[in-house]
Amino acid sequence: ARVDIAYVVGLEARGLSPHARRVLESGAVEVCEWTNYALAVRLQAAAMGVPFLPSRTMLGTDTLAKSAAKVIECPFTGKPLVALPALYPDVAAIHVHEADIYGNCRIRGVTVADLELARAAKRLIITCERLIPHDEFRRDPDRTAIPFFCVEAVCEVPFGSYPGNMPGEYFSDEAHLRTWLTVEKDLDQYLRFLDEYIFRVPDFDAYLAKCGGLPRLRELRGQEFLLDGRGG
């Protein structure tokens, strides 16, 4: 098996995933490394329908040596460039703020490479905080971040980014994420944690209930509103 990785193997400022590092360093999987930007360019290439896009990212780095990119000569300047191959995910999932039943999506805030991922993926599953009427999109089409023709399925999943945050909706559950990172340090403890919180719960609502339910989710919503200036 091979895995293409970037920083997403960690939990941002909270630190790297001990279990992911354990697996990747074990040799059980072949690792192909990329920068965040390189992955975004690869998705853009796929969205454009071209086999690769040139860039100067990763030149002179160890990441380049551990990637599948190729160094080429620019036909105009003769200088070296990195050819980043198009990336076509078999399946992608994106959580958005609002969607209609056809798959049109709204995202509040920075979209990063969401549209490129949506266009590059062979199949795209959308989960959303709220399903809204299609007429809302017809009244304000400029707010459509992902169009329906990219989407295979739409699922309404309130708090679907938990335990992460959803900008303008709720803050991340830092206590739960810290617990997650702590238990990952010991494999047996981590497997027990997964069994309790993931494999033994019947659905996502049961997982949310186990993590504190509506009282905890209201707290996280309040924290997000304080951060964006809407709090009392």
XYZ file of N, CA and C in Angstrom:
696
model
N 0.843 -1.184 0.000
C 0.000 0.000 0.000
C 0.883 1.239 0.000
N 0.364 2.315 -0.612
C 1.099 3.571 -0.632
C 0.191 4.684 -0.152
N 0.761 5.627 0.582
C -0.014 6.761 1.058
C 0.714 8.038 0.677
N -0.033 8.983 0.122
C 0.498 10.314 -0.171
C 0.185 11.202 1.024
N 1.209 11.793 1.622
C 0.993 12.533 2.859
C 1.502 13.962 2.752
N 0.890 14.826 3.570
C 1.373 16.181 3.817
C 1.125 16.433 5.300
N 0.905 17.676 5.686
C 0.776 17.969 7.114
C -0.476 17.367 7.733
N -1.440 16.935 6.928
C -2.707 16.459 7.459
C -2.574 15.206 8.311
N -1.392 14.605 8.364
C -1.190 13.457 9.248
C -1.133 13.929 10.700
N -1.091 15.231 10.907
C -1.074 15.776 12.254
C -2.361 16.516 12.561
N -2.399 17.164 13.708
C -3.565 17.944 14.112
C -3.169 19.405 14.253
N -2.542 19.930 13.206
C -2.162 21.329 13.118
C -1.298 21.717 14.319
N -1.662 22.799 15.025
C -0.821 23.296 16.115
C -0.777 22.346 17.302
N -1.666 21.368 17.340
C -1.705 20.436 18.476
C -0.602 19.388 18.400
N -0.025 19.207 17.236
C 1.076 18.258 17.110
C 0.776 17.132 16.137
N 1.808 16.353 15.867
C 1.686 15.226 14.951
C 0.947 14.059 15.599
N 0.336 13.241 14.776
C -0.351 12.041 15.251
C 0.675 10.961 15.580
N 0.805 10.569 16.862
C 1.762 9.513 17.215
C 1.486 8.196 16.499
N 0.212 7.850 16.321
C -0.090 6.573 15.664
C 0.246 6.633 14.178
N -0.070 7.741 13.526
C 0.273 7.875 12.110
C 1.782 7.774 11.923
N 2.519 8.432 12.794
C 3.985 8.355 12.700
C 4.460 6.919 12.915
N 3.846 6.227 13.872
C 4.234 4.843 14.160
C 4.031 3.966 12.922
N 2.906 4.124 12.257
C 2.610 3.309 11.071
C 3.531 3.674 9.916
N 3.716 4.973 9.680
C 4.522 5.408 8.539
C 5.988 5.026 8.704
N 6.486 5.074 9.938
C 7.891 4.736 10.170
C 8.119 3.234 10.256
N 7.046 2.457 10.354
C 7.194 1.003 10.481
C 7.562 0.336 9.165
N 7.328 1.023 8.053
C 7.566 0.425 6.746
C 6.392 -0.388 6.238
N 5.290 -0.388 6.977
C 4.112 -1.159 6.565
C 3.471 -0.579 5.311
N 3.678 0.714 5.086
C 3.147 1.358 3.881
C 4.265 2.143 3.211
N 4.146 2.295 1.907
C 5.089 3.127 1.157
C 4.639 4.579 1.278
N 5.552 5.456 1.631
C 5.216 6.857 1.880
C 5.690 7.727 0.723
N 4.786 8.548 0.219
C 5.112 9.526 -0.820
C 4.789 10.902 -0.243
N 5.791 11.744 -0.083
C 5.621 13.006 0.638
C 5.393 14.177 -0.312
N 4.554 15.120 0.152
C 4.252 16.338 -0.595
C 4.086 17.492 0.379
N 4.262 18.696 -0.109
C 3.877 19.860 0.682
C 2.383 20.100 0.483
N 1.798 20.918 1.366
C 0.384 21.261 1.198
C 0.141 21.903 -0.161
N 1.016 22.843 -0.508
C 0.847 23.547 -1.776
C 0.961 22.589 -2.954
N 1.904 21.659 -2.882
C 2.081 20.705 -3.975
C 0.823 19.866 -4.179
N 0.200 19.439 -3.087
C -1.039 18.671 -3.212
C -2.137 19.507 -3.865
N -2.208 20.789 -3.478
C -3.217 21.667 -4.074
C -2.985 21.834 -5.572
N -1.718 21.958 -5.974
C -1.395 22.091 -7.398
C -1.749 20.810 -8.144
N -1.512 19.666 -7.529
C -1.856 18.391 -8.167
C -3.366 18.289 -8.401
N -4.145 18.741 -7.427
C -5.597 18.747 -7.597
C -6.008 19.731 -8.689
N -5.327 20.874 -8.740
C -5.632 21.853 -9.778
C -5.346 21.284 -11.165
N -4.253 20.544 -11.289
C -3.928 19.920 -12.573
C -5.034 18.960 -13.000
N -5.503 18.158 -12.054
C -6.588 17.224 -12.367
C -7.857 17.972 -12.756
N -8.159 19.047 -12.023
C -9.354 19.833 -12.329
C -9.272 20.455 -13.719
N -8.060 20.785 -14.154
C -7.850 21.379 -15.477
C -7.781 20.332 -16.581
N -7.641 19.064 -16.204
C -7.549 18.012 -17.200
C -6.197 17.914 -17.871
N -5.137 18.360 -17.178
C -3.780 18.255 -17.726
C -2.994 17.245 -16.891
N -1.976 16.588 -17.459
C -1.267 15.531 -16.733
C -0.389 16.044 -15.600
N 0.038 17.297 -15.664
C 0.864 17.862 -14.595
C 0.829 19.379 -14.707
N 1.302 20.033 -13.653
C 1.515 21.475 -13.681
C 2.921 21.760 -13.176
N 3.605 22.744 -13.753
C 4.950 23.084 -13.294
C 4.902 24.020 -12.093
N 5.918 23.923 -11.257
C 6.025 24.778 -10.078
C 7.481 24.825 -9.639
N 7.797 25.790 -8.787
C 9.137 25.833 -8.195
C 9.143 25.283 -6.772
N 7.971 24.901 -6.278
C 7.894 24.387 -4.918
C 8.681 23.086 -4.777
N 9.300 22.893 -3.631
C 10.050 21.688 -3.237
C 11.439 21.590 -3.872
N 11.796 22.480 -4.786
C 13.143 22.423 -5.365
C 14.195 22.528 -4.265
N 15.172 21.640 -4.285
C 16.251 21.683 -3.306
C 15.886 21.165 -1.938
N 14.775 20.437 -1.817
C 14.340 19.939 -0.510
C 14.362 18.419 -0.463
N 14.406 17.877 0.756
C 14.290 16.430 0.931
C 12.897 15.935 0.544
N 11.898 16.818 0.685
C 10.537 16.430 0.316
C 10.462 16.043 -1.154
N 11.169 16.781 -2.001
C 11.181 16.458 -3.430
C 11.717 15.048 -3.657
N 12.793 14.708 -2.954
C 13.407 13.386 -3.133
C 12.483 12.263 -2.692
N 11.573 12.556 -1.750
C 10.665 11.530 -1.228
C 9.287 11.579 -1.891
N 9.159 12.400 -2.931
C 7.888 12.520 -3.641
C 7.961 11.775 -4.969
N 6.880 11.859 -5.729
C 6.858 11.273 -7.071
C 6.961 12.348 -8.147
N 7.326 13.561 -7.745
C 7.473 14.659 -8.702
C 8.750 14.490 -9.520
N 8.800 15.155 -10.656
C 9.964 15.109 -11.534
C 10.478 16.527 -11.784
N 11.807 16.663 -11.855
C 12.410 17.950 -12.206
C 12.554 18.014 -13.720
N 12.049 19.089 -14.308
C 12.129 19.286 -15.752
C 12.796 20.622 -16.049
N 13.165 20.812 -17.298
C 13.774 22.073 -17.725
C 12.716 22.927 -18.408
N 12.587 24.163 -17.953
C 11.626 25.074 -18.561
C 12.023 25.332 -20.017
N 11.124 25.134 -20.973
C 11.474 25.329 -22.384
C 11.698 26.788 -22.756
N 11.329 27.714 -21.876
C 11.469 29.135 -22.178
C 12.686 29.765 -21.510
N 12.983 29.326 -20.266
C 14.096 29.930 -19.528
C 15.275 28.998 -19.351
N 15.049 27.695 -19.520
C 16.104 26.719 -19.281
C 16.324 26.416 -17.813
N 15.526 27.022 -16.934
C 15.685 26.815 -15.497
C 14.892 25.585 -15.047
N 15.316 24.983 -13.914
C 14.608 23.784 -13.435
C 13.236 24.115 -12.860
N 12.291 23.243 -13.111
C 10.955 23.329 -12.546
C 10.554 21.947 -12.045
N 9.613 21.926 -11.135
C 9.086 20.660 -10.625
C 7.766 20.359 -11.330
N 7.678 19.198 -11.952
C 6.432 18.756 -12.582
C 5.621 17.976 -11.556
N 4.474 18.540 -11.180
C 3.616 17.922 -10.172
C 2.481 17.182 -10.875
N 2.412 15.851 -10.730
C 1.419 15.059 -11.470
C 0.000 15.300 -10.970
N -0.943 15.252 -11.888
C -2.352 15.421 -11.531
C -2.787 14.342 -10.542
N -3.639 14.732 -9.611
C -4.137 13.819 -8.580
C -5.645 13.674 -8.738
N -6.095 12.446 -8.986
C -7.518 12.154 -9.163
C -7.990 11.226 -8.041
N -8.452 11.762 -6.905
C -8.940 10.886 -5.833
C -10.133 10.048 -6.301
N -10.158 8.775 -5.910
C -11.309 7.929 -6.241
C -12.573 8.464 -5.581
N -12.451 8.839 -4.308
C -13.585 9.381 -3.557
C -13.080 10.522 -2.681
N -13.832 11.605 -2.628
C -13.511 12.719 -1.735
C -14.757 13.069 -0.935
N -14.556 13.586 0.271
C -15.665 14.047 1.109
C -15.340 15.452 1.592
N -16.281 16.362 1.453
C -16.101 17.744 1.889
C -17.295 18.123 2.755
N -17.022 18.701 3.921
C -18.094 19.176 4.801
C -18.273 20.672 4.577
N -19.502 21.089 4.306
C -19.789 22.485 3.990
C -20.846 23.032 4.946
N -21.020 24.348 4.886
C -22.014 24.977 5.751
C -23.439 24.662 5.300
N -23.689 24.864 3.999
C -25.047 24.682 3.483
C -25.009 24.015 2.109
N -26.030 23.222 1.827
C -26.165 22.586 0.515
C -27.645 22.403 0.221
N -27.963 22.241 -1.075
C -29.324 21.864 -1.426
C -29.349 20.385 -1.817
N -30.516 19.881 -2.136
C -30.638 18.445 -2.401
C -29.928 18.023 -3.683
N -29.583 18.991 -4.527
C -28.915 18.669 -5.788
C -27.394 18.646 -5.661
N -26.868 19.218 -4.570
C -25.425 19.216 -4.366
C -24.759 20.561 -4.484
N -25.505 21.612 -4.793
C -24.920 22.950 -4.757
C -24.531 23.280 -3.322
N -23.367 23.902 -3.143
C -22.817 24.080 -1.792
C -22.405 25.521 -1.531
N -22.542 25.912 -0.279
C -22.019 27.185 0.206
C -20.994 26.919 1.296
N -19.893 27.671 1.244
C -18.844 27.585 2.260
C -18.563 28.995 2.750
N -18.685 29.212 4.043
C -18.366 30.520 4.599
C -16.894 30.555 4.976
N -16.186 31.575 4.518
C -14.774 31.692 4.856
C -13.879 31.175 3.748
N -12.628 30.889 4.114
C -11.619 30.466 3.144
C -11.944 29.068 2.625
N -11.875 28.887 1.310
C -12.208 27.591 0.716
C -10.981 26.737 0.421
N -9.772 27.296 0.502
C -8.531 26.567 0.243
C -8.640 25.896 -1.132
N -8.583 24.559 -1.204
C -8.623 23.865 -2.500
C -9.902 23.048 -2.652
N -10.981 23.496 -2.024
C -12.225 22.719 -2.056
C -12.760 22.541 -3.473
N -12.793 23.618 -4.254
C -13.327 23.504 -5.610
C -12.439 22.613 -6.469
N -11.126 22.758 -6.322
C -10.206 21.904 -7.090
C -10.391 20.431 -6.730
N -10.543 20.149 -5.429
C -10.784 18.769 -4.995
C -12.106 18.251 -5.552
N -13.126 19.097 -5.515
C -14.437 18.691 -6.016
C -14.379 18.333 -7.497
N -13.621 19.086 -8.260
C -13.535 18.845 -9.706
C -12.588 17.692 -10.038
N -11.602 17.460 -9.176
C -10.608 16.414 -9.451
C -11.101 15.024 -9.070
N -11.915 14.936 -8.020
C -12.339 13.628 -7.502
C -13.264 12.915 -8.485
N -13.096 11.599 -8.563
C -13.984 10.805 -9.417
C -15.395 10.744 -8.833
N -15.473 10.736 -7.509
C -16.762 10.802 -6.828
C -16.625 11.711 -5.616
N -17.613 12.575 -5.413
C -17.577 13.533 -4.307
C -18.817 13.376 -3.438
N -18.581 13.180 -2.139
C -19.658 13.132 -1.154
C -19.645 14.447 -0.384
N -20.774 15.112 -0.334
C -20.912 16.351 0.422
C -21.675 16.068 1.710
N -21.114 16.489 2.838
C -21.869 16.531 4.085
C -22.040 17.999 4.444
N -23.152 18.327 5.061
C -23.429 19.741 5.317
C -24.044 19.934 6.697
N -23.858 21.138 7.219
C -24.503 21.500 8.478
C -26.015 21.609 8.297
N -26.420 22.171 7.145
C -27.846 22.386 6.896
C -28.176 22.152 5.422
N -29.289 21.495 5.174
C -29.882 21.460 3.839
C -30.820 22.650 3.709
N -30.655 23.429 2.656
C -31.498 24.602 2.458
C -32.205 24.478 1.106
N -33.294 25.235 0.903
C -34.036 25.134 -0.355
C -33.183 25.539 -1.563
N -33.452 24.893 -2.681
C -32.736 25.201 -3.921
C -32.944 26.655 -4.330
N -34.117 27.223 -4.001
C -34.395 28.614 -4.368
C -33.400 29.584 -3.751
N -32.826 29.221 -2.589
C -31.818 30.084 -1.966
C -30.604 30.229 -2.875
N -30.225 29.166 -3.547
C -29.088 29.223 -4.465
C -29.442 30.002 -5.734
N -30.663 29.886 -6.184
C -31.087 30.624 -7.374
C -31.139 32.122 -7.092
N -31.508 32.490 -5.859
C -31.579 33.904 -5.509
C -30.196 34.532 -5.364
N -29.211 33.736 -4.944
C -27.873 34.279 -4.677
C -26.816 33.317 -5.211
N -26.715 33.155 -6.535
C -25.815 32.144 -7.110
C -24.337 32.432 -6.888
N -23.979 33.694 -6.628
C -22.566 34.033 -6.439
C -21.972 33.379 -5.200
N -22.807 32.937 -4.276
C -22.312 32.314 -3.047
C -22.104 30.808 -3.199
N -22.359 30.273 -4.382
C -22.183 28.838 -4.605
C -20.704 28.520 -4.760
N -20.154 27.754 -3.819
C -18.721 27.428 -3.831
C -18.432 26.165 -4.631
N -19.343 25.204 -4.587
C -19.200 23.944 -5.333
C -20.512 23.696 -6.064
N -20.485 23.505 -7.387
C -21.718 23.287 -8.140
C -22.182 21.832 -8.096
N -23.449 21.651 -8.350
C -24.089 20.334 -8.215
C -23.478 19.264 -9.104
N -22.967 19.651 -10.283
C -22.515 18.623 -11.228
C -21.225 17.935 -10.791
N -20.595 18.431 -9.734
C -19.406 17.763 -9.187
C -19.768 16.713 -8.139
N -21.031 16.688 -7.706
C -21.409 15.985 -6.474
C -22.138 14.678 -6.771
N -21.734 13.634 -6.058
C -22.361 12.312 -6.176
C -23.480 12.124 -5.163
N -23.284 12.628 -3.931
C -24.269 12.427 -2.865
C -24.194 13.580 -1.874
N -25.334 13.862 -1.231
C -25.424 14.922 -0.225
C -26.007 14.330 1.053
N -25.356 14.598 2.189
C -25.823 14.103 3.484
C -25.877 15.274 4.461
N -27.013 15.464 5.112
C -27.118 16.493 6.143
C -26.573 15.927 7.449
N -25.468 16.497 7.927
C -24.795 16.000 9.132
C -24.454 17.194 10.022
N -25.401 17.657 10.859
C -25.082 18.753 11.777
C -23.898 18.403 12.672
N -23.026 19.370 12.894
C -21.795 19.195 13.671
C -20.864 18.169 13.020
N -20.929 18.064 11.710
C -20.146 17.063 10.987
C -18.650 17.272 11.018
N -18.193 18.462 11.426
C -16.749 18.687 11.540
C -16.204 18.316 12.914
N -17.087 18.010 13.866
C -16.646 17.653 15.214
C -15.754 16.401 15.163
N -14.676 16.360 15.961
C -14.260 17.306 16.998
C -13.479 18.512 16.491
N -13.348 18.655 15.173
C -12.751 19.865 14.626
C -13.747 21.009 14.648
N -13.320 22.155 14.161
C -14.194 23.320 14.173
C -14.886 23.496 12.828
N -15.911 24.327 12.819
C -16.584 24.754 11.592
C -16.711 26.264 11.681
N -15.977 27.010 10.848
C -15.950 28.476 10.969
C -17.349 29.092 10.991
N -17.585 29.906 12.005
C -18.874 30.562 12.144
C -19.965 29.693 12.722
N -19.639 28.430 13.048
C -20.644 27.511 13.584
C -20.288 27.022 14.984
N -19.106 26.454 15.152
C -18.688 25.936 16.455
C -17.173 25.788 16.475
N -16.616 25.874 17.684
C -15.171 25.762 17.881
C -14.795 24.287 18.007
N -13.514 24.004 17.854
C -13.028 22.633 18.003
C -13.048 22.210 19.475
N -13.243 20.930 19.706
C -13.251 20.390 21.067
C -11.809 20.068 21.447
N -11.131 21.063 21.997
C -9.702 20.920 22.289
C -9.434 19.827 23.315
N -10.308 19.685 24.298
C -10.104 18.658 25.328
C -10.160 17.263 24.706
N -11.128 17.041 23.838
C -11.268 15.728 23.196
C -10.086 15.460 22.267
N -9.642 16.471 21.532
C -8.508 16.292 20.624
C -7.218 16.022 21.387
N -7.045 16.686 22.522
C -5.849 16.425 23.341
C -5.876 14.999 23.891
N -7.057 14.549 24.307
C -7.187 13.163 24.765
C -6.829 12.198 23.646
N -7.308 12.477 22.446
C -7.041 11.635 21.279
C -5.533 11.509 21.046
N -4.833 12.655 21.059
C -3.387 12.622 20.829
C -2.655 11.900 21.952
N -3.135 12.049 23.178
C -2.476 11.410 24.322
C -2.597 9.891 24.243
N -3.796 9.385 23.956
C -3.978 7.928 23.927
C -3.259 7.301 22.734
N -3.007 8.070 21.688
C -2.307 7.528 20.521
C -0.871 7.113 20.841
N -0.318 7.635 21.912
C 1.074 7.320 22.244
C 1.250 5.851 22.617
N 0.203 5.228 23.113
C 0.247 3.809 23.477
C -0.722 3.051 22.578
N -0.235 2.086 21.819
C -1.061 1.410 20.827
C -2.255 0.707 21.457
N -2.057 -0.022 22.548
C -3.167 -0.734 23.186
C -4.234 0.241 23.680
N -3.780 1.325 24.300
C -4.717 2.327 24.799
C -5.478 2.981 23.639
N -4.770 3.211 22.555
C -5.392 3.824 21.379
C -6.453 2.905 20.769
N -6.155 1.622 20.682
C -7.120 0.672 20.129
C -8.366 0.581 21.006
N -8.184 0.656 22.328
C -9.341 0.655 23.230
C -10.174 1.920 23.036
N -9.491 3.031 22.841
C -10.168 4.309 22.609
C -11.011 4.243 21.327
N -10.428 3.722 20.253
C -11.162 3.586 18.990
C -12.359 2.657 19.145
N -12.169 1.584 19.876
C -13.256 0.631 20.077
C -14.415 1.287 20.820
N -14.078 2.097 21.829
C -15.115 2.730 22.649
C -15.829 3.855 21.910
N -15.064 4.695 21.211
C -15.643 5.905 20.630
C -16.045 5.773 19.160
N -15.495 4.804 18.452
C -15.779 4.693 17.020
C -16.530 3.402 16.688
N -15.919 2.269 16.986
C -16.462 0.999 16.500
C -17.686 0.523 17.271
N -17.827 0.931 18.529
C -18.955 0.453 19.335
C -20.135 1.425 19.359
N -20.040 2.538 18.663
C -21.178 3.457 18.591
C -21.921 3.210 17.278
N -23.255 3.226 17.301
C -24.018 2.864 16.100
C -23.991 3.906 14.994
N -23.811 5.189 15.365
C -23.826 6.234 14.344
C -23.154 7.493 14.889
N -23.110 8.525 14.052
C -22.421 9.761 14.425
C -23.124 10.468 15.581
N -24.449 10.421 15.611
C -25.180 11.044 16.715
C -24.808 10.400 18.044
N -24.626 9.085 18.041
C -24.229 8.394 19.267
C -22.819 8.797 19.681
N -21.954 9.016 18.701
C -20.596 9.494 18.999
C -20.653 10.874 19.644
N -21.472 11.769 19.086
C -21.609 13.102 19.667
C -22.148 13.023 21.093
N -23.134 12.157 21.310
C -23.702 12.003 22.649
C -22.649 11.513 23.633
N -21.802 10.613 23.193
C -20.756 10.063 24.061
C -19.719 11.126 24.419
N -19.551 12.096 23.531
C -18.555 13.152 23.748
C -19.116 14.368 24.477
N -20.331 14.257 24.987
C -20.900 15.370 25.748
C -22.243 15.837 25.253
N -22.640 15.399 24.077
C -23.963 15.705 23.555
C -24.224 17.184 23.359
N -25.501 17.548 23.380
C -25.894 18.926 23.106
C -25.291 19.942 24.069
N -25.187 19.637 25.377
C -24.555 20.620 26.260
C -23.136 20.986 25.819
N -22.344 19.993 25.451
C -20.976 20.267 25.001
C -20.978 21.009 23.670
N -21.859 20.616 22.761
C -21.927 21.267 21.457
C -22.361 22.721 21.597
N -23.256 23.008 22.543
C -23.651 24.402 22.790
C -22.469 25.211 23.309
N -21.661 24.597 24.165
C -20.457 25.281 24.654
C -19.530 25.641 23.494
N -19.319 24.694 22.590
C -18.419 24.924 21.457
C -18.986 25.978 20.512
N -20.300 26.004 20.354
C -20.915 27.039 19.529
C -20.718 28.412 20.175
N -20.873 28.456 21.489
C -20.651 29.713 22.197
C -19.217 30.194 22.092
N -18.260 29.281 22.175
C -16.849 29.655 22.031
C -16.572 30.230 20.648
N -17.153 29.655 19.616
C -16.950 30.157 18.253
C -17.554 31.548 18.097
N -18.727 31.772 18.686
C -19.365 33.075 18.579
C -18.562 34.140 19.311
N -17.924 33.781 20.428
C -17.063 34.735 21.131
C -15.872 35.122 20.271
N -15.311 34.140 19.548
C -14.137 34.400 18.717
C -14.469 35.276 17.519
N -15.658 35.103 16.930
C -15.967 35.897 15.737
C -16.756 37.166 16.050
N -16.887 37.484 17.370
C -17.473 38.760 17.750
C -18.973 38.754 17.935
N -19.617 37.597 17.824
C -21.069 37.547 17.972
C -21.500 37.196 19.387
N -20.518 36.907 20.258
C -20.867 36.521 21.618
C -21.342 37.700 22.440
N -22.050 37.395 23.535
C -22.548 38.441 24.392
C -21.495 38.947 25.351
